[in-house]
Coordinates of C-alpha atoms in Angstrom, one line a residue:
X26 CA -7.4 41.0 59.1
X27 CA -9.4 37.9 59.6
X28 CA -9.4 34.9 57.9
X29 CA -13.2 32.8 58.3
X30 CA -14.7 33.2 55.5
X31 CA -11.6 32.2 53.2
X32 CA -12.8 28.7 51.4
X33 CA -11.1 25.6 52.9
X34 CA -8.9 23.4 49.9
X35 CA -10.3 19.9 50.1
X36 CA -7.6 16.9 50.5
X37 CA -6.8 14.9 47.5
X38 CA -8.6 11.5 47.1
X39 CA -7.9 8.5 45.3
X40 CA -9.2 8.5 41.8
X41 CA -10.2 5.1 42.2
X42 CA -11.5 5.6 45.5
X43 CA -12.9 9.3 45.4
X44 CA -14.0 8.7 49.4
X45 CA -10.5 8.0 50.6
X46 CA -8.0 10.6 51.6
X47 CA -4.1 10.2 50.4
X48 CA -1.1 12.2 49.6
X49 CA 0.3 9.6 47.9
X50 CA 0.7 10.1 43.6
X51 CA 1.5 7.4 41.3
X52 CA 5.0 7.8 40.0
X53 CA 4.6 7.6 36.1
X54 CA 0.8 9.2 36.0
X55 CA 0.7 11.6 38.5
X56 CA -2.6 10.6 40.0
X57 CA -3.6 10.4 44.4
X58 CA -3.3 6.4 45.0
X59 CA -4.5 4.9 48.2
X60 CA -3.1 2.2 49.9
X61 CA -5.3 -0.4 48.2
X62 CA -3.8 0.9 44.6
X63 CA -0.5 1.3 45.4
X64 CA 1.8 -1.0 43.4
X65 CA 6.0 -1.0 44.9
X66 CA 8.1 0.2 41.8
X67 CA 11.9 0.9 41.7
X68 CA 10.9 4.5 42.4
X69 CA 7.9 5.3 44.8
X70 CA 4.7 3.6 43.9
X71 CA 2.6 3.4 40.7
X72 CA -1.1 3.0 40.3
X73 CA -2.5 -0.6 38.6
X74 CA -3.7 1.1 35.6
X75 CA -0.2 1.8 34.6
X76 CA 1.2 -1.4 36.3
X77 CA -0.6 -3.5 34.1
X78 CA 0.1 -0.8 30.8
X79 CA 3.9 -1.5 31.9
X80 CA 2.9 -5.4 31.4
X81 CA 1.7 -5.2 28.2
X82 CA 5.0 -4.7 26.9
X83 CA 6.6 -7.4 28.9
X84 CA 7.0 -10.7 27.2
X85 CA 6.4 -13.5 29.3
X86 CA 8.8 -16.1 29.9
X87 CA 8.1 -19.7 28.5
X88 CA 9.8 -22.9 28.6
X89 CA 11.4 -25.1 26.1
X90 CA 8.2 -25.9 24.8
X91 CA 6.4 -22.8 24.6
X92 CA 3.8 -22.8 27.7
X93 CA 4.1 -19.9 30.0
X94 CA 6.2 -20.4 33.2
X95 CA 3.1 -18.9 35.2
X96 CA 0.9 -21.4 34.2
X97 CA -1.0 -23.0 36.5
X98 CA 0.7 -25.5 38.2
X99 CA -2.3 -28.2 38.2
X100 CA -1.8 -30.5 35.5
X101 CA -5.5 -30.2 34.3
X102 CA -5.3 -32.2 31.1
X103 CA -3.9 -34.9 32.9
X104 CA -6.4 -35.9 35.3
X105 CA -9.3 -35.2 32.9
X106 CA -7.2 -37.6 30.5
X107 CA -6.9 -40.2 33.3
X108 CA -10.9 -39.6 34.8
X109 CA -12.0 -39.9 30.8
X110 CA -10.3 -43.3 30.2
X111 CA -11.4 -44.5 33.9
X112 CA -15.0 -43.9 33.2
X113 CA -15.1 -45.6 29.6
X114 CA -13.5 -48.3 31.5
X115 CA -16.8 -48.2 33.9
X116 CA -18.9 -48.5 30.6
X117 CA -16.8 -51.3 29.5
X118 CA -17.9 -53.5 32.4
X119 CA -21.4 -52.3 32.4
X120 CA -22.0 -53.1 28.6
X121 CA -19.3 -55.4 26.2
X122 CA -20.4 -53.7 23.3
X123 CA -19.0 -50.6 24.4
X124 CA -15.6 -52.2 23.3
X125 CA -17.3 -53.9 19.6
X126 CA -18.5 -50.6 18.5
X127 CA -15.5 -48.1 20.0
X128 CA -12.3 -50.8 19.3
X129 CA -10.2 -49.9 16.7
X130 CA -10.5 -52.6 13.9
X131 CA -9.8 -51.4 10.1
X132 CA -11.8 -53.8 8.5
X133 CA -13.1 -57.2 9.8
X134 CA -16.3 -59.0 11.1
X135 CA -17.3 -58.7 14.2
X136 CA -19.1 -61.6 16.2
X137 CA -22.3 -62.4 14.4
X138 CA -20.6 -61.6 10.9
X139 CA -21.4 -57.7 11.1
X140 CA -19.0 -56.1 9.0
X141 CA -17.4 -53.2 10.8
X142 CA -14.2 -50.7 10.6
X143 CA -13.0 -47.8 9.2
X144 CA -12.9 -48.5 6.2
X145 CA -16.6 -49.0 6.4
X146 CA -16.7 -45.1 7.1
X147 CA -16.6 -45.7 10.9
X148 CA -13.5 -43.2 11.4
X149 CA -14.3 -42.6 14.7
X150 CA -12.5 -45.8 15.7
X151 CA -9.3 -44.0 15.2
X152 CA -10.1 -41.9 18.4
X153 CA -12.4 -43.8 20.7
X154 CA -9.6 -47.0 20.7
X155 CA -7.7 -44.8 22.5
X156 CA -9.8 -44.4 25.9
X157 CA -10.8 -47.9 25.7
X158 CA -8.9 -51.0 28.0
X159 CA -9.2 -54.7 28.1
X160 CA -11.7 -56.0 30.4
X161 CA -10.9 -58.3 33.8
X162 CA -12.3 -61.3 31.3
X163 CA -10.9 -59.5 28.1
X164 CA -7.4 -60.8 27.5
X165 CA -4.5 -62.2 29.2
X166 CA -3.8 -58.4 30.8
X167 CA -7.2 -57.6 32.5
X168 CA -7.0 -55.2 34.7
X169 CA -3.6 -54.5 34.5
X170 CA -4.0 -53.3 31.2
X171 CA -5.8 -49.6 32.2
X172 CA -3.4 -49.4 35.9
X173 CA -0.5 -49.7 33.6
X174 CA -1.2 -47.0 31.4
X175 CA -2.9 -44.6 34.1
X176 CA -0.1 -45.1 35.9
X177 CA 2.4 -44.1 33.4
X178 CA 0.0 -41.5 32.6
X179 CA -0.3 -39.6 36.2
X180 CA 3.6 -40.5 36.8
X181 CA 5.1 -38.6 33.0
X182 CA 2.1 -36.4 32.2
X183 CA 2.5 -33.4 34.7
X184 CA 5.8 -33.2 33.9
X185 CA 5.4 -32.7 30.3
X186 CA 2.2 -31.1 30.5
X187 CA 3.9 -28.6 32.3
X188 CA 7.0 -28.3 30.0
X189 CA 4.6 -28.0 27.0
X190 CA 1.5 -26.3 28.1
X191 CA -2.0 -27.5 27.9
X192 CA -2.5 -27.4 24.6
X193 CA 0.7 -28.8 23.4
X194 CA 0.2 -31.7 25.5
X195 CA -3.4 -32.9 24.7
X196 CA -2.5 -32.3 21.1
X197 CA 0.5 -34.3 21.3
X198 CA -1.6 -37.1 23.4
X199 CA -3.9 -37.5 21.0
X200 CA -2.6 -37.4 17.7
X201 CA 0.4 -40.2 19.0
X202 CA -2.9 -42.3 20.0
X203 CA -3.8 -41.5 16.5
X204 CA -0.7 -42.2 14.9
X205 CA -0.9 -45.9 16.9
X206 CA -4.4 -46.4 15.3
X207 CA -3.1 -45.1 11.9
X208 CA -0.4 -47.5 11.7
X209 CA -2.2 -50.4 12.8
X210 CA -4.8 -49.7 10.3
X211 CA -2.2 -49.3 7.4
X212 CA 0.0 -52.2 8.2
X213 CA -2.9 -54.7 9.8
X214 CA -6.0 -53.4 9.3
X215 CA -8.1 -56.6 10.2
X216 CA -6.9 -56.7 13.5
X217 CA -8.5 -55.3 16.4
X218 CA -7.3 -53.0 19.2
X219 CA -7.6 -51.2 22.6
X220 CA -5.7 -49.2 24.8
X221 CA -4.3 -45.7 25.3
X222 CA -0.8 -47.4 24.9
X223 CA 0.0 -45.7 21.8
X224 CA -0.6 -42.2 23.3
X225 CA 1.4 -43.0 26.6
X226 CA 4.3 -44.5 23.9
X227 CA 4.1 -41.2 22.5
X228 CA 4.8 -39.6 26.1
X229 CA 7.4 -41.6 26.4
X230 CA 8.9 -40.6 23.4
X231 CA 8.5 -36.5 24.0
X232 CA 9.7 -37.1 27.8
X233 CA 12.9 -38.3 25.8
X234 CA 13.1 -35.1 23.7
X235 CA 12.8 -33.0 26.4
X236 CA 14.9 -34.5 28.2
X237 CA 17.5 -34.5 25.9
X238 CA 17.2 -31.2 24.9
X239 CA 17.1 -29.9 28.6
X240 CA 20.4 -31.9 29.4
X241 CA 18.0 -33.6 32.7
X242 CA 19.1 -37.6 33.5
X243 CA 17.7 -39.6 30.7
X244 CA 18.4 -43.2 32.1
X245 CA 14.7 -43.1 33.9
X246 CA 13.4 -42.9 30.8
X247 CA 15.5 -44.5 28.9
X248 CA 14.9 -48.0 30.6
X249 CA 10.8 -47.3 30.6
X250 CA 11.0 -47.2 27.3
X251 CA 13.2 -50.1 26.5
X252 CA 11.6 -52.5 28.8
X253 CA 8.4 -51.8 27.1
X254 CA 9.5 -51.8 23.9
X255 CA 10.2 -55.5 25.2
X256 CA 7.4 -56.6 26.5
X257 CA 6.1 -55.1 22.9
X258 CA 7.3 -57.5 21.0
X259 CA 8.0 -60.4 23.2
X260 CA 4.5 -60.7 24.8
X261 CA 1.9 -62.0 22.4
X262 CA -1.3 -60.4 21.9
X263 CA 0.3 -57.0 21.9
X264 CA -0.6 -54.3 19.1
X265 CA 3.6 -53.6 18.2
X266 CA 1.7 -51.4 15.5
X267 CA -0.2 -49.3 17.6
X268 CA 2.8 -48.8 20.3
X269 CA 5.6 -47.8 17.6
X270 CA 2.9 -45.8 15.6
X271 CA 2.6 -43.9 19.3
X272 CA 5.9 -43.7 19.6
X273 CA 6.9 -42.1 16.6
X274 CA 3.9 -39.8 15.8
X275 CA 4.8 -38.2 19.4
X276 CA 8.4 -38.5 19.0
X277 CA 8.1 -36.2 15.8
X278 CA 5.9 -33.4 17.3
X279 CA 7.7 -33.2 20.1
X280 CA 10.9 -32.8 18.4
X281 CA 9.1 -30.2 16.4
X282 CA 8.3 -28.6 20.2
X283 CA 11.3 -28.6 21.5
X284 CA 13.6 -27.5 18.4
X285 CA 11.6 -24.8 16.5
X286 CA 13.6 -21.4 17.8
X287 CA 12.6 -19.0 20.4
X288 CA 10.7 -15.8 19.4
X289 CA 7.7 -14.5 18.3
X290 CA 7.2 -17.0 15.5
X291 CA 7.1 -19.9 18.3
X292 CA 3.4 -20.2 18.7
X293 CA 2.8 -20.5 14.9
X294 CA 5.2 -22.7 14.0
X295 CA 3.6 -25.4 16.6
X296 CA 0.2 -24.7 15.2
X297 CA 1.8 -25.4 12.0
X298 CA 4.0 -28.5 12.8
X299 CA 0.5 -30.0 14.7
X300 CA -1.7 -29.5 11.6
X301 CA 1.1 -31.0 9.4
X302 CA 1.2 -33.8 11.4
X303 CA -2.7 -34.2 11.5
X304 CA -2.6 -33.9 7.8
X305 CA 0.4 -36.4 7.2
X306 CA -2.0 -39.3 9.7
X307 CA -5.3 -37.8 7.5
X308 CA -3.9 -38.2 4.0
X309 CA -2.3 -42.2 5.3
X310 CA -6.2 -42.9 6.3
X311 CA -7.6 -41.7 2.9
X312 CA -4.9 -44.0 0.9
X313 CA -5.6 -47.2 3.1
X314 CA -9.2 -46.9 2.9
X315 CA -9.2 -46.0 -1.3
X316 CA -7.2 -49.8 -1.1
X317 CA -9.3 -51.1 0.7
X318 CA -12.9 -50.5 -0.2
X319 CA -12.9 -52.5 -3.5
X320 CA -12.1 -55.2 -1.6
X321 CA -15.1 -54.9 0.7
X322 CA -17.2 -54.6 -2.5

């Protein structure tokens, strides 16, 4: 009996691929896989559609301080923290009054008896302090003044940016540069100030807590930040506000970091512990400035 005009059964394709040939089937859904689909599982091989539906339910692992462990491994924040402050510091010595309108001063005159501060409404000063550095002519530091701090900035901040995540990280940069303006405005609020020293205080203080919590060598550390604290209050001309104000804003969010328990919950409860210590720097800002403005008149 012949056989030619029987129909001929086509091969099975990919279903991603309809033009490529296979034999292959995806373990858990059963559908032709070529090569370029196939994903090695315990069993066989399974397509990426159900690869990445496996994922889903997957928690990913984190660190102490909440960032993923597959985060990228370039400390991003970091360098844009460091290129920020080194580019102000390029404004600084093209134009002085970079510094007289961007220094943090509460309340005082500046040259030429214009009034100026925050609690004139000029806020802002809180923030732009931070990214600002004496000048070669500006103070018995110069230049050493921004090397210092971008040093100690490129040499603790990958570290910790990795151990916290981006986020984390920037917040907790710049609300312990906040807390440094805060308490310098509270406790001395016609003095003037630059630097990024309360923020890298507050690094300092967070590398401790993790490093604590972690069980890692904590001398390093330990003797950075003594021999600063030092120099803090031995060397004259030094804002001690604005350094212990950095210090103990980051101190507390990072302790907040660090402790707050593993789980779902984790992310929130950093939110949360980053607003209330927003709010806590907010509401000292509001009560300085109410005690202050009838004096300005």
């Amino acid at each position: 009996m012949s056989t030619d005009n029987a129909p001929e059964t086509a091969p099975p394709t990919c279903y991603r691929h309809p033009g490529r040939e296979t034999h292959v089937r995806c373990t858990r859904c059963d559908r032709y896989i070529c090569p370029d689909c196939m994903r090695d599982a315990s069993v066989g091989f399974q397509c990426v559609e159900c690869v990445a539906e496996g994922n889903r339910g997957v928690r990913q692992p984190r660190t102490v301080g909440g960032a993923r462990t597959v985060a990228a491994a370039r400390p991003t924040v970091t360098y844009v923290l460091i290129a920020a402050c080194v580019l102000v510091y390029l404004a600084e010595l093209a134009s002085p009054r970079v510094v007289l309108d961007y220094m943090m001063v509460g309340a005082g005159y500046l040259p030429g008896g214009e009034l100026a501060g925050v609690a004139g409404g000029e806020w802002y000063r809180l923030f732009t302090s931070m990214f600002l550095h004496q000048r070669p002519a500006g103070g018995s530091f110069g230049l050493t003044h921004i090397l210092f701090n971008m040093w100690a900035l490129w040499a603790i901040g990958p570290a910790l940016e990795q151990a916290l995540g981006r986020w984390r990280f920037l917040a907790l940069y710049l609300l312990a540069g906040l807390g440094g303006s805060v308490l310098l405005y509270v406790l001395a609020p016609t003095s003037a100030a630059v630097g990024a020293s309360g923020a890298i205080f507050g690094l300092f203080a967070a590398f401790f807590v993790f490093s604590r919590k972690t069980g890692a060598p904590m001398g390093p550390i330990v003797f950075l930040l003594g021999l600063n604290l030092v120099i803090t209050f031995a060397v004259p001309g030094i804002s001690w506000e604005g350094h212990v104000g950095g210090l103990l804003t980051g101190g507390v969010l990072a302790a907040a970091y660090a402790y707050v328990p593993r789980g779902p919950r984790q992310q929130a409860l950093h939110v949360a512990a980053t607003a209330v210590v927003l709010m806590a720097l907010v509401a000292a800002v509001l009560v300085k400035t109410a005690q202050l403005q009838p004096l300005l008149g």
